[in-house]
Structures are given as C-alpha cells and as structure tokens.
PDB file of C-alpha atoms in Angstrom:
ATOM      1  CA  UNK A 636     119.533  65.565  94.432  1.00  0.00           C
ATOM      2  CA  UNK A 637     121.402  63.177  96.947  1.00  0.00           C
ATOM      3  CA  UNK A 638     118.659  61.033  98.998  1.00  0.00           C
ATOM      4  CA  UNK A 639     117.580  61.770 102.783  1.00  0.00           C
ATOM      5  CA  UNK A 640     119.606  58.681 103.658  1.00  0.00           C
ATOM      6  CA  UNK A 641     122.724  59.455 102.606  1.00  0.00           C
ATOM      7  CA  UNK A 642     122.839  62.548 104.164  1.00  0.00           C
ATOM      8  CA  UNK A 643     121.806  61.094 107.428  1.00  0.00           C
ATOM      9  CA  UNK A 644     124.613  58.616 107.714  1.00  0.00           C
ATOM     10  CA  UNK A 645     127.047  61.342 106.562  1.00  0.00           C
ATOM     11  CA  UNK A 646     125.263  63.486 109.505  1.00  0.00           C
ATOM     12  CA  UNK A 647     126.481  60.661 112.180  1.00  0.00           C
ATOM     13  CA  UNK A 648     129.616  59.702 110.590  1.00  0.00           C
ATOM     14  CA  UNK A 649     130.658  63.693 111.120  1.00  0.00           C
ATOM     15  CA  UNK A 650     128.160  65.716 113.214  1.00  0.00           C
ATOM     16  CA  UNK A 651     130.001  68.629 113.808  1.00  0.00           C
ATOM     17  CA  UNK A 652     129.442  69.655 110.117  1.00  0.00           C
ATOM     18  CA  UNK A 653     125.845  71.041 111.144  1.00  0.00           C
ATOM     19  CA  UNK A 654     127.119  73.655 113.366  1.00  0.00           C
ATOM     20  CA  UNK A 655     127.172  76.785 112.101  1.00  0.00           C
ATOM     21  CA  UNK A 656     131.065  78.827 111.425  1.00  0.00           C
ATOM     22  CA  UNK A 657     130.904  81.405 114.219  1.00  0.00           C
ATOM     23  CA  UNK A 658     131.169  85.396 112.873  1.00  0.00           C
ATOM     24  CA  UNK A 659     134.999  85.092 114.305  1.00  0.00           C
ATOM     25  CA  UNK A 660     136.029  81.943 112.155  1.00  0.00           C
ATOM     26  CA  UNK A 661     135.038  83.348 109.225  1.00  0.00           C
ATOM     27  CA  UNK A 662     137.001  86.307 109.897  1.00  0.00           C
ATOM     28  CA  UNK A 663     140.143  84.013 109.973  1.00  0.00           C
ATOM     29  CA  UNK A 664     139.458  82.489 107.085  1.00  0.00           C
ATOM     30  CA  UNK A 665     139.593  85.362 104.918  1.00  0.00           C
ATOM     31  CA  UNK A 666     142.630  86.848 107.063  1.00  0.00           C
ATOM     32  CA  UNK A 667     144.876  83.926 106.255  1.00  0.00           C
ATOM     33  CA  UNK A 668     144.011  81.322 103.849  1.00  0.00           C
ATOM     34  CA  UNK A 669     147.269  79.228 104.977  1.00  0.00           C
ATOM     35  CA  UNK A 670     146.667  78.572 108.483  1.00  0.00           C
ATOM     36  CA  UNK A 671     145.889  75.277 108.769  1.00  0.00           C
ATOM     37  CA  UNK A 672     143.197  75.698 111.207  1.00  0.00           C
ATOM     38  CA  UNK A 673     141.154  77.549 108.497  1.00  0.00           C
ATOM     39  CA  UNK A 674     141.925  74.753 106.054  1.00  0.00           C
ATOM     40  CA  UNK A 675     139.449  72.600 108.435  1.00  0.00           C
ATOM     41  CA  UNK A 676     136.864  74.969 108.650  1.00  0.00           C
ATOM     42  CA  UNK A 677     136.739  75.068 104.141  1.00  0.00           C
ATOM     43  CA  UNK A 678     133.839  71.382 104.656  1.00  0.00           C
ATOM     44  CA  UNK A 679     132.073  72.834 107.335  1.00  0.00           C
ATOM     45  CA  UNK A 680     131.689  75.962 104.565  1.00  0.00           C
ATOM     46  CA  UNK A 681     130.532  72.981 101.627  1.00  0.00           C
ATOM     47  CA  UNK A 682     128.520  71.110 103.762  1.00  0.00           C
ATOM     48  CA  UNK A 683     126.356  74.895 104.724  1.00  0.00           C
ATOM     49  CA  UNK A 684     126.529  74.642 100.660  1.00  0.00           C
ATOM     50  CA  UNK A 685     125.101  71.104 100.446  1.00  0.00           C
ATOM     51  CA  UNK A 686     122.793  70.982 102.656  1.00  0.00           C
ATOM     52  CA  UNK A 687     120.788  74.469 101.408  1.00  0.00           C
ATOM     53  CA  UNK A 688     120.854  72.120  98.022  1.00  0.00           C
ATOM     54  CA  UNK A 689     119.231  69.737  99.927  1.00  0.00           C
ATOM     55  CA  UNK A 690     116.573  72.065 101.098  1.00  0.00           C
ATOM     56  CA  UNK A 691     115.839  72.399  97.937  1.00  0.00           C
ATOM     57  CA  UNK A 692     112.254  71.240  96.683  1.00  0.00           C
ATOM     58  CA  UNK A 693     113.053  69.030  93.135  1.00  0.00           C
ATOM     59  CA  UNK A 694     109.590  69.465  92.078  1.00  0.00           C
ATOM     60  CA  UNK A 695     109.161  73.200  92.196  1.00  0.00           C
ATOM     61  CA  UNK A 696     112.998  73.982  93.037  1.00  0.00           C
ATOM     62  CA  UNK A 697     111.792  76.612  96.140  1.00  0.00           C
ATOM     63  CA  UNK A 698     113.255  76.068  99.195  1.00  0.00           C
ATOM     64  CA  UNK A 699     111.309  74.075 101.795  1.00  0.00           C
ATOM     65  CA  UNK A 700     110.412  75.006 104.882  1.00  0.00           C
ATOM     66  CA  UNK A 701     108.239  72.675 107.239  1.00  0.00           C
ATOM     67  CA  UNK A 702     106.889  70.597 106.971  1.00  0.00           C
ATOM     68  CA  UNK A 703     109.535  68.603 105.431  1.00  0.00           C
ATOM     69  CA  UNK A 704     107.976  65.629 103.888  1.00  0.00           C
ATOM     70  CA  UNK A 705     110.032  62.037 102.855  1.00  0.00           C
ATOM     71  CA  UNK A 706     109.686  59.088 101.376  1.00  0.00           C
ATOM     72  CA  UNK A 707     110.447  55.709 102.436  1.00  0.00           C
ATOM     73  CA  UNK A 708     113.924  56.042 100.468  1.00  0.00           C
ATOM     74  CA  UNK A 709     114.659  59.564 102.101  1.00  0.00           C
ATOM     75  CA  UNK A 710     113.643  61.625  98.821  1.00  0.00           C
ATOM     76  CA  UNK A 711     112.404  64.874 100.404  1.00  0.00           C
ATOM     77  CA  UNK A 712     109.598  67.677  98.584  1.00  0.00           C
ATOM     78  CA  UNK A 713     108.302  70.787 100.579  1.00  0.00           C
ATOM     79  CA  UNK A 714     104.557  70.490 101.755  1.00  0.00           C
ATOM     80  CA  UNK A 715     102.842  72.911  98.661  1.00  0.00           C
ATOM     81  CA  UNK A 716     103.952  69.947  96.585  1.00  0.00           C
ATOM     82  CA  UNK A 717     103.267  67.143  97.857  1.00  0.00           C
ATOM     83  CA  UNK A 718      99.868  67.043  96.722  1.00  0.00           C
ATOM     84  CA  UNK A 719     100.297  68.071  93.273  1.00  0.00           C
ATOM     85  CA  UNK A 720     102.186  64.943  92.791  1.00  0.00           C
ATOM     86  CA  UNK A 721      99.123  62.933  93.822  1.00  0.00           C
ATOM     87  CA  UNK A 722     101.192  61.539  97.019  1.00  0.00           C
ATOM     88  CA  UNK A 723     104.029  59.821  94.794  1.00  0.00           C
ATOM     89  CA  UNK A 724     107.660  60.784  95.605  1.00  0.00           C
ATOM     90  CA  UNK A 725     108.658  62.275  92.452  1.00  0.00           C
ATOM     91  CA  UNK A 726     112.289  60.872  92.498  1.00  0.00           C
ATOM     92  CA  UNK A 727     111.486  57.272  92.581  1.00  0.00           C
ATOM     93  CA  UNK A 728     107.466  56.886  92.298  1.00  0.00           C
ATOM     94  CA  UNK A 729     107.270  55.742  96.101  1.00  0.00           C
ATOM     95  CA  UNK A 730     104.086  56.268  98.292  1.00  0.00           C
ATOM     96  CA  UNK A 731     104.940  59.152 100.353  1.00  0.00           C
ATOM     97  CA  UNK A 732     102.409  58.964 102.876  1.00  0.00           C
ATOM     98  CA  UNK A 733     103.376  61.317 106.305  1.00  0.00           C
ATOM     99  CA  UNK A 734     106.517  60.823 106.988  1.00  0.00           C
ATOM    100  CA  UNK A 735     108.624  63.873 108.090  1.00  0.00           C
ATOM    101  CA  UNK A 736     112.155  64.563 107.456  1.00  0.00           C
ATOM    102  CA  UNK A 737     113.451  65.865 111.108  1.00  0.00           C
ATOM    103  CA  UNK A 738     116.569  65.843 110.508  1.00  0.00           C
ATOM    104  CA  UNK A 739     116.603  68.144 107.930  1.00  0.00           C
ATOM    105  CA  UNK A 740     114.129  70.371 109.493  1.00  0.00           C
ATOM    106  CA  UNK A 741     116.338  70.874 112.258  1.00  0.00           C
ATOM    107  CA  UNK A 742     119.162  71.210 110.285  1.00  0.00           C
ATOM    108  CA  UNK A 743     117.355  74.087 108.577  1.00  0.00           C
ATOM    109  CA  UNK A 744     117.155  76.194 111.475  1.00  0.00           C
ATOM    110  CA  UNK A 745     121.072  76.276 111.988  1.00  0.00           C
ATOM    111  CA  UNK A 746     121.508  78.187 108.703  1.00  0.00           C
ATOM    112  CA  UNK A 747     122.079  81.546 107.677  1.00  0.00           C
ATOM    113  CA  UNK A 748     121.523  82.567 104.667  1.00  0.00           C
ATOM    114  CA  UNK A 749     121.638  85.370 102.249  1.00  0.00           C
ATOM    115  CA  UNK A 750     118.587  87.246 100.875  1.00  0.00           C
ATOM    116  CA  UNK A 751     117.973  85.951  97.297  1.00  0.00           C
ATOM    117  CA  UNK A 752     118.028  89.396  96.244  1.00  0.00           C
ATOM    118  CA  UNK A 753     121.467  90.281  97.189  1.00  0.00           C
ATOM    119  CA  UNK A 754     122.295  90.786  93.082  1.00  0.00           C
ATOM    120  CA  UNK A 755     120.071  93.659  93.675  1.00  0.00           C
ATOM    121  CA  UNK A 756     121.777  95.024  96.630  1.00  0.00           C
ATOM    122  CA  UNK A 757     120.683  93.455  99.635  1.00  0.00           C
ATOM    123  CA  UNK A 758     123.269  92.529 101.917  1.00  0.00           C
ATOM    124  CA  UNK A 759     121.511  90.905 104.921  1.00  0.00           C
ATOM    125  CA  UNK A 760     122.332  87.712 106.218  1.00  0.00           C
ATOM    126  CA  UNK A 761     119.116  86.001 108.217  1.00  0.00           C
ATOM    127  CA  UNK A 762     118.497  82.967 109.848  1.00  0.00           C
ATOM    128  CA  UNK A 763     116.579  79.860 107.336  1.00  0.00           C
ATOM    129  CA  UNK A 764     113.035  80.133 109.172  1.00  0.00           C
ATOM    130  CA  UNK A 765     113.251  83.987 108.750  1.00  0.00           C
ATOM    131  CA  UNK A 766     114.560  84.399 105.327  1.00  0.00           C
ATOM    132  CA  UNK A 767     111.437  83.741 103.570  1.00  0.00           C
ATOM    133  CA  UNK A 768     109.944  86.974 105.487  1.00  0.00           C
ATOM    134  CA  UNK A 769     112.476  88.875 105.022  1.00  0.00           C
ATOM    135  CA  UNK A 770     112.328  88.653 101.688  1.00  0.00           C
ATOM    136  CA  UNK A 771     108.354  89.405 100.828  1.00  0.00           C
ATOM    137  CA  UNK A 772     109.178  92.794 102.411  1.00  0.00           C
ATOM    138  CA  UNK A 773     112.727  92.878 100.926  1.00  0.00           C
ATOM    139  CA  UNK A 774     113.725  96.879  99.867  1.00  0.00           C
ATOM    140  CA  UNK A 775     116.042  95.639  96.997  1.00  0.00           C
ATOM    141  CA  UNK A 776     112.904  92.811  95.680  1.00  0.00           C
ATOM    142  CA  UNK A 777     112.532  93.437  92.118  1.00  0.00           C
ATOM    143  CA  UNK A 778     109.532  95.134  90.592  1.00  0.00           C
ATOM    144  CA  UNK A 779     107.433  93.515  87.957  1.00  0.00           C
ATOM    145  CA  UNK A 780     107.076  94.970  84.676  1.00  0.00           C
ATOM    146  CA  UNK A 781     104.045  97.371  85.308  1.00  0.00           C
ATOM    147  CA  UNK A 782     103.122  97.293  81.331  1.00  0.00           C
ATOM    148  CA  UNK A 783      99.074  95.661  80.981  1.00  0.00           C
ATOM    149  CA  UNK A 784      97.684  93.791  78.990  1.00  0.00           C
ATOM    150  CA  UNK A 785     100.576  91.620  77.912  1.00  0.00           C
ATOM    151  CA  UNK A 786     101.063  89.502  80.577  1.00  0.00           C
ATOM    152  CA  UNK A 787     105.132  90.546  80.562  1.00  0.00           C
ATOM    153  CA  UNK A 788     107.201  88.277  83.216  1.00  0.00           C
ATOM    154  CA  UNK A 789     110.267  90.908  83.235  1.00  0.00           C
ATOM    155  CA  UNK A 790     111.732  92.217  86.669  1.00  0.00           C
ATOM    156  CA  UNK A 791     114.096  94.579  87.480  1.00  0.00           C
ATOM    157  CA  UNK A 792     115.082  97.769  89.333  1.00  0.00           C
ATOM    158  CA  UNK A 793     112.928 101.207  88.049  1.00  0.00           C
ATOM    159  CA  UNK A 794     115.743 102.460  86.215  1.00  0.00           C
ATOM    160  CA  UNK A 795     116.090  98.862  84.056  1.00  0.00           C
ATOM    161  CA  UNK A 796     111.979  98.785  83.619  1.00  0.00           C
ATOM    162  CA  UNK A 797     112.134 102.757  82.356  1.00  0.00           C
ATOM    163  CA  UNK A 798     114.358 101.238  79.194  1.00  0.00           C
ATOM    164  CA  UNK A 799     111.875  97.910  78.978  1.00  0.00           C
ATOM    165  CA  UNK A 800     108.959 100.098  78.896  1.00  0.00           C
ATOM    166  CA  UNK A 801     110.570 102.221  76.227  1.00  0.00           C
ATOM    167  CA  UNK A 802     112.429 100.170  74.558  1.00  0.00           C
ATOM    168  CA  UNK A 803     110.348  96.645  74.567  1.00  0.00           C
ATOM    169  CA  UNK A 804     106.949  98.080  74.655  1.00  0.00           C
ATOM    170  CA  UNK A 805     107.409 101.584  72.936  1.00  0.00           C
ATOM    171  CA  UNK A 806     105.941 103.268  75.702  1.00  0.00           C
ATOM    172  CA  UNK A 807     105.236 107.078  75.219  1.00  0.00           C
ATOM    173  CA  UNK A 808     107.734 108.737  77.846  1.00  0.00           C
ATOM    174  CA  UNK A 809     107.025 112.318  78.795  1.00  0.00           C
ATOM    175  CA  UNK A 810     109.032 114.597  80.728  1.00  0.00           C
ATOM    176  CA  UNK A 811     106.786 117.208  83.349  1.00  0.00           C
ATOM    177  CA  UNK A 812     103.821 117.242  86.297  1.00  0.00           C
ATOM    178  CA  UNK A 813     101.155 117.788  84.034  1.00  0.00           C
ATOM    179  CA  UNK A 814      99.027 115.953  81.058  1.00  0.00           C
ATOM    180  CA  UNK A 815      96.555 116.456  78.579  1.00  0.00           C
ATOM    181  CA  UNK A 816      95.737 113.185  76.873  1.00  0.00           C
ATOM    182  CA  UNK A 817      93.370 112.347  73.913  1.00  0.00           C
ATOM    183  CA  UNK A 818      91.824 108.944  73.973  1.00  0.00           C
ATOM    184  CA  UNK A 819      89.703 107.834  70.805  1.00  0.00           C
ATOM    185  CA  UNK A 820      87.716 104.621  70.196  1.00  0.00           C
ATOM    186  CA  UNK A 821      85.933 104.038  66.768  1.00  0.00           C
ATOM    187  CA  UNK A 822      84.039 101.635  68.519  1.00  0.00           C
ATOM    188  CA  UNK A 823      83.069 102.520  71.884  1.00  0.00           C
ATOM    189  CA  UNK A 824      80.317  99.465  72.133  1.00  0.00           C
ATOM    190  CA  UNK A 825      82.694  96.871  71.976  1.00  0.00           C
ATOM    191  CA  UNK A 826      84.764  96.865  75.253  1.00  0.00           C
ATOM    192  CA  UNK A 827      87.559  94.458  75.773  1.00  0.00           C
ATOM    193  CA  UNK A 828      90.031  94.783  78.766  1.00  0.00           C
ATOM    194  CA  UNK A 829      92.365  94.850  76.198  1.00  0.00           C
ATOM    195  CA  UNK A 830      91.634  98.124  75.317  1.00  0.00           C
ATOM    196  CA  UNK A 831      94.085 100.334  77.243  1.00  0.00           C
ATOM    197  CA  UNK A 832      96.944 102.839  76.827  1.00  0.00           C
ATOM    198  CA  UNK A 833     100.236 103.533  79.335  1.00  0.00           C
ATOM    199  CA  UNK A 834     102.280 106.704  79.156  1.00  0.00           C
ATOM    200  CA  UNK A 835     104.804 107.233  81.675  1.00  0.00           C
ATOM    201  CA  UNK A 836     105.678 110.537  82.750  1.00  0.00           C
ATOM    202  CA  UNK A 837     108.912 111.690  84.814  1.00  0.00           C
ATOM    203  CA  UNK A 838     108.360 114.549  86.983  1.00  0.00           C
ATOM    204  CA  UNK A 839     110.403 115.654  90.712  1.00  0.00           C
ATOM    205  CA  UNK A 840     113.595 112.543  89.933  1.00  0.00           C
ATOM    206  CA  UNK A 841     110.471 109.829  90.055  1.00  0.00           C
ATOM    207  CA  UNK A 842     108.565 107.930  87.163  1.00  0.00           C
ATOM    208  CA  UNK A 843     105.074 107.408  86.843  1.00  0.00           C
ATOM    209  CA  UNK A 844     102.289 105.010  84.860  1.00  0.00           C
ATOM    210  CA  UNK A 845      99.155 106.548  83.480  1.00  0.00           C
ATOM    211  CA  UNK A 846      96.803 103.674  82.763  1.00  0.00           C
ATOM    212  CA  UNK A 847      93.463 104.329  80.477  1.00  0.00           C
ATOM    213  CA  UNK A 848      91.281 101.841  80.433  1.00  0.00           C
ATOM    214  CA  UNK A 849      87.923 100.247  79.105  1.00  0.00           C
ATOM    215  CA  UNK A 850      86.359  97.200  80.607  1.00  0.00           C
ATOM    216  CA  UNK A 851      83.532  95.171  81.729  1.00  0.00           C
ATOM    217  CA  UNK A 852      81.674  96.468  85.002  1.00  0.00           C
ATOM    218  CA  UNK A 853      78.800  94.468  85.821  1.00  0.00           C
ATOM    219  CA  UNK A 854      76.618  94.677  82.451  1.00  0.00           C
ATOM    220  CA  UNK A 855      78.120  98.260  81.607  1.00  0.00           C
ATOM    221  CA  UNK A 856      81.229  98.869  79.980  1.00  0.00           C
ATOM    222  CA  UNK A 857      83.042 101.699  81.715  1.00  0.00           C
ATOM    223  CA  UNK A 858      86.410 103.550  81.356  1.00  0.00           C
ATOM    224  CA  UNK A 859      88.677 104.069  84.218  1.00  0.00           C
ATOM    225  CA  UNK A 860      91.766 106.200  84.229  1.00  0.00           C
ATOM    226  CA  UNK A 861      94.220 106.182  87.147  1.00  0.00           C
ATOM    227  CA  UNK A 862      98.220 107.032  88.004  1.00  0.00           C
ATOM    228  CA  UNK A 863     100.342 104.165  89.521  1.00  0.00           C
ATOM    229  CA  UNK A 864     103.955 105.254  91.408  1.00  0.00           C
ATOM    230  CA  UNK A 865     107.127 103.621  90.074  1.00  0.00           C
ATOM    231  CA  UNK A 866     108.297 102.894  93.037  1.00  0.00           C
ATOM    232  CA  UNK A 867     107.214 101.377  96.749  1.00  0.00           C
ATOM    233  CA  UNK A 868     103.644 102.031  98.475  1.00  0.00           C
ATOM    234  CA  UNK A 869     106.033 104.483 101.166  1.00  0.00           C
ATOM    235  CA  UNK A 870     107.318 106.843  98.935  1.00  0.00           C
ATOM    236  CA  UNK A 871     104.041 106.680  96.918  1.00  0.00           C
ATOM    237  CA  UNK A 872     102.312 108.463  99.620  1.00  0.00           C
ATOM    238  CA  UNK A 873     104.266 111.375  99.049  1.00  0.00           C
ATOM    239  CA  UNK A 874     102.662 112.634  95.954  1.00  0.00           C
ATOM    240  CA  UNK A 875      99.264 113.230  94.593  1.00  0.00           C
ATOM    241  CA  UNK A 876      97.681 113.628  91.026  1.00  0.00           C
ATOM    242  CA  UNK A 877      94.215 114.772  89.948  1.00  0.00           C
ATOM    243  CA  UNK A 878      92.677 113.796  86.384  1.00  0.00           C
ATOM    244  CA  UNK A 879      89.966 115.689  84.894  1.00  0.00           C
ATOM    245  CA  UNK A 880      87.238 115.021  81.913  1.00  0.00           C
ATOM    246  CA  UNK A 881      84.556 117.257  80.798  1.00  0.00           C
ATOM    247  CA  UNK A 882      83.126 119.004  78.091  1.00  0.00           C
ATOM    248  CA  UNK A 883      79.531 120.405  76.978  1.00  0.00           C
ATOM    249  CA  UNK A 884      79.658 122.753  80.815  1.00  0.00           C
ATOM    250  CA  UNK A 885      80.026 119.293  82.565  1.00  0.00           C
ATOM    251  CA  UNK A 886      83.191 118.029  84.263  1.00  0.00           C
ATOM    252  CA  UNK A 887      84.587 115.204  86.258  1.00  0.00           C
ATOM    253  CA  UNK A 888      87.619 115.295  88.911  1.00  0.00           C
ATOM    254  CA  UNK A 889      89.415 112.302  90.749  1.00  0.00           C
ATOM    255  CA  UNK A 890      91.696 113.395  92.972  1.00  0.00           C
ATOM    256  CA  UNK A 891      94.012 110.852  94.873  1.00  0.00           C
ATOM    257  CA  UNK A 892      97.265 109.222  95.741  1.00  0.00           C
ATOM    258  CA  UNK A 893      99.413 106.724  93.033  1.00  0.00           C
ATOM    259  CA  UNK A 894      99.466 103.594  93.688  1.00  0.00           C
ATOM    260  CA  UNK A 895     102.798 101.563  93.977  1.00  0.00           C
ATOM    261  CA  UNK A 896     103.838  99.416  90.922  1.00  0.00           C
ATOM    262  CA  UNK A 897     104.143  96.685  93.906  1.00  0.00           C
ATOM    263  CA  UNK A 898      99.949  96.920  93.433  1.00  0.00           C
ATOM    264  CA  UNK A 899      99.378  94.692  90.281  1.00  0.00           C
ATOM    265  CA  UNK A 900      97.618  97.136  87.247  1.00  0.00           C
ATOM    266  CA  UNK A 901      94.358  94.632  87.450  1.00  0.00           C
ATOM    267  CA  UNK A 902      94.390  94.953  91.434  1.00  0.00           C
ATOM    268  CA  UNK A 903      94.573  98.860  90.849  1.00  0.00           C
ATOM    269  CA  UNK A 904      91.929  98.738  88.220  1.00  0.00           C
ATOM    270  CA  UNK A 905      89.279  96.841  89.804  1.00  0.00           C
ATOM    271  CA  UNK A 906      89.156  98.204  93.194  1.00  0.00           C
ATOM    272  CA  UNK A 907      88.099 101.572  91.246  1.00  0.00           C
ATOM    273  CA  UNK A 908      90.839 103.730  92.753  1.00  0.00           C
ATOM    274  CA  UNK A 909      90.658 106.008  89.981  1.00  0.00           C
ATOM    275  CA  UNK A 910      88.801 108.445  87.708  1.00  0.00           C
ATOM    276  CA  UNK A 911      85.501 105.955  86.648  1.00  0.00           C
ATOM    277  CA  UNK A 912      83.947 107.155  83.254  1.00  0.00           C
ATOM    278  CA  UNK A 913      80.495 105.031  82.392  1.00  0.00           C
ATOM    279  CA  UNK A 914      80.060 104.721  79.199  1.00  0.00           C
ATOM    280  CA  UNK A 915      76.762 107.016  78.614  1.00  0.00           C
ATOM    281  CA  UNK A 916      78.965 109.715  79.993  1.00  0.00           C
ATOM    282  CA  UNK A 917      81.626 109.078  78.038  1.00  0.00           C
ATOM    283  CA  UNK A 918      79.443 109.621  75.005  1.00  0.00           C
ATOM    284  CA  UNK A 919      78.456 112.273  75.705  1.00  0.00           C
ATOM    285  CA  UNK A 920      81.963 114.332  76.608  1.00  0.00           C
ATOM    286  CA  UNK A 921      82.651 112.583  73.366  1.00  0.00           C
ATOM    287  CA  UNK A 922      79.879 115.202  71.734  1.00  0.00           C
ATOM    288  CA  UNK A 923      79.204 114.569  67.710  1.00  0.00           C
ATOM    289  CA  UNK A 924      76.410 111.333  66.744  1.00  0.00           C
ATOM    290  CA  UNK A 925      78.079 109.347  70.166  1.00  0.00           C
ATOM    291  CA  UNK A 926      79.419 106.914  67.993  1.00  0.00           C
ATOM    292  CA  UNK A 927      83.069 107.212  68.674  1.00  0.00           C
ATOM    293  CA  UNK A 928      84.761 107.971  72.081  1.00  0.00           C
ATOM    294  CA  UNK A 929      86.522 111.042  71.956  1.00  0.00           C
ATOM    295  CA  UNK A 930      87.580 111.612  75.831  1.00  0.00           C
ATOM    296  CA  UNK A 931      90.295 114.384  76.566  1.00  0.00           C
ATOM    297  CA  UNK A 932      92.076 113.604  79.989  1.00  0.00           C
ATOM    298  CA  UNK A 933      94.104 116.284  81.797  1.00  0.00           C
ATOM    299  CA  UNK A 934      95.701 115.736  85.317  1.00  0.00           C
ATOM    300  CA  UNK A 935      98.569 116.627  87.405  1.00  0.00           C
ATOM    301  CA  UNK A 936     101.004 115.218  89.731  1.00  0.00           C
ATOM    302  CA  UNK A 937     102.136 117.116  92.514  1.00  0.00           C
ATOM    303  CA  UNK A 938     104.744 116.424  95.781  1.00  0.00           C
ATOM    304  CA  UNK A 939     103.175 116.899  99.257  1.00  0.00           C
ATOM    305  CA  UNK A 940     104.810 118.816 101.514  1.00  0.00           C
TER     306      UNK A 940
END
C-alpha cells in the first residue's frame, strides 16, 4: 500500500484531484469518450480509485474511518487495529504512538462510494462517512447460512441458501403450512447443543427453518423447538406459527411470530422465544420406561391478514 507521504506530496503537487467529478461530468464522459475535455477528467476518476485503496486498513483490509492513525513514515491502520498490533506500524515496525492522518480523513469525506453489496443489487451511491450505515441496514446484505451447529460461513440471497441447505447440508425440504415431526433420542440424559435437527418448509412463496433443539439450561437439560423466517425481521411479522406437544391427556402450545434468519439460531435459542420442553416433561410425553425421548411436534404457519 503506497505510504501517507507519498500521497501527500502528490496531494500538493495536484490538488484538484481530491474534488469530487460533479453528477454532470460524469454524464459527459460516458456521452463522448473523445472529447478531450473528458480525457482530463479519466485521473481525477483513478485518483477516487487510489485513494479508497488507501483507505484501506492493511492489517484487517476494512475500510477506515476515523480516527485515522499514522506512523512516523505515513503508514496508515484504522483505530480497531491499532491495538492489536501492540502499537507497532505493521508496514515497517515503527512506534505509532497518536499521530493522526488528516489529510486522509478529510479526503475521506469527499467520496462517494458504492454500497459493497451492489453484486447483490444495491445500486446506491452514498457519501464515505455514511456508507458504513448504510450498509448494516442494507436491503440487498446477504444472509448467513441459517444451518446450526456447524458453524457454516456461506452467504447469499434466500433463493442461493434454499440449494446450500439442500444440497450442502441435506436438509429435509417440505412443501405446505403444516408439520408433524417425530424427534427420538436413545439417550435423553446426555444433552449436547449439538443435538438438533432443521427442516425447512415452503409455504405462501416464503421459506422457513424449524429448529429442534436440546441443550444446557442452568443445571437442567431442556428441549426447545422454534420457527425462524427466511427472510428480514419486516416481512417476518407477517406470519405466525404455533407448535404443539402432548400426549398421556397433557399438552403444550407456543404460539408466536418467526424470527428473521438476520437473528443468529443461538440468539433465537437462548432468549427462549420458542416452545421450551424440560426434560422431566419430555419423558414423560415420551411414555414407555422414560428412557428414550420420543417427542411428536405438530405446528402450523399461517399469514396474518
């Protein structure tokens, strides 16, 4: 990455390069190619190029945003870093102490830039200091694989994670509103968060995750059961699902909205937002000696009106 310096004595050789093209140039630039006016506005284009390089972070390669720390050669690194690299400059081993980079803070804040997830569809354009924003509550930001338990890194749209989960995973993929599910543990005294299952259903042109699970709570191990909405938290609200497990004349109903993929499964899971089974009770819908878990789990998913 070229050094603070050098980019400073560039920016006083030629300090016109930091102004931003104005909507109309670029217009004429695309219009006609030829005109030698437009030829002179191609470096101002490279430089907006260069310089988002430059705002680029080389020890976690984010962009920075201030403060914009140097070195005493002009090697920049964004603020979250500077620490982790015990106060060295990670370019040439240099003490970094405090010293900010200005310059190319400033500089910063005459960009515009497009949202990283414009390969997804975005087509915004936003100012640097607003970007990062813009993109936490992007529409077009990826989802993250909602499959537990395996710590998956994949991202992509719903329709690309439908194949993943069915392809990559071997996910059971049901068609319909309703569900009657069998769950059976030989074991049912040794609980592991590991033990889970995920079916997805698809039901009114939308996809959904049913999650079974058995953990730790406090001492107890309990099961916990709940429906999680392919799809963001706004559209989630528009549908609701029960589940329901009983036998032996007794019965227990949950009754609630899915949550959005968006909510991680282990953030879903441990705030209890879902059908809660202990394990005593368990056992006992289980019927026979209460030495295997035998739970049957029926539920529906419905559209508000």
């Amino acid at each position: 990455m070229a050094s603070g310096n050098i980019y400073l004595d560039d920016l006083r050789v030629k300090p016109e390069v930091i102004d931003p093209p104005k909507d109309e140039d670029l217009v004429e630039v695309s219009e006609d190619v030829n005109d030698p006016d437009q030829q002179a506005l191609k470096p101002n284009l490279t430089v907006a190029s260069s310089v988002h390089e430059l705002l680029e972070c080389p020890v976690c390669l984010n962009a920075m945003y201030p403060p914009i720390h140097q070195c005493s050669n002009g090697h920049t690194i964004c603020s979250a870093c500077k620490p982790k690299v015990h106060n060295r400059c990670p370019t040439c081993r240099h003490e970094l102490g405090n010293i900010r980079c200005l310059a190319l803070e400033k500089v910063a804040a005459t960009l515009e830039l497009p949202c990283k997830f414009h390969t997804f569809g975005c087509s915004g354009i936003f100012p640097y200091f607003n970007k990062l924003k813009h993109e936490s509550q992007c529409a077009f930001k990826p989802y993250n694989c909602p499959y537990a338990g395996s710590e998956c890194s994949v991202v992509g749209d719903i329709p690309f994670l439908v194949n993943h989960l069915k392809d990559d995973h071997k996910v059971d993929m049901h068609n319909g509103s309703t569900f009657n599910h069998r769950y059976v543990k030989s074991n049912p005294h040794e609980v592991e968060n590991a033990t889970w299952m995920l079916t997805v259903f698809s039901c009114f042109g939308q996809y959904f995750c049913l999650h079974f699970e058995a953990f730790q709570l406090g001492m107890a191990p309990v099961y916990v059961a709940f429906l999680r909405f392919m799809g963001d938290d706004t559209e989630a609200k528009n549908y609701s699902y029960s589940l329901e497990v009983g036998a032996n004349g007794r019965k227990m109903i949950f009754q609630g909205v899915p949550r959005s993929i968006r909510d991680s499964h282990r953030k879903v899971r441990d705030s209890y937002d879902g059908l809660i089974i202990q394990r005593n009770m368990a056992l006992f819908f289980s019927g026979g000696d209460r030495k295997e878990l035998k739970l049957r789990v029926t539920g529906k998913i419905w559209k508000e009106q």
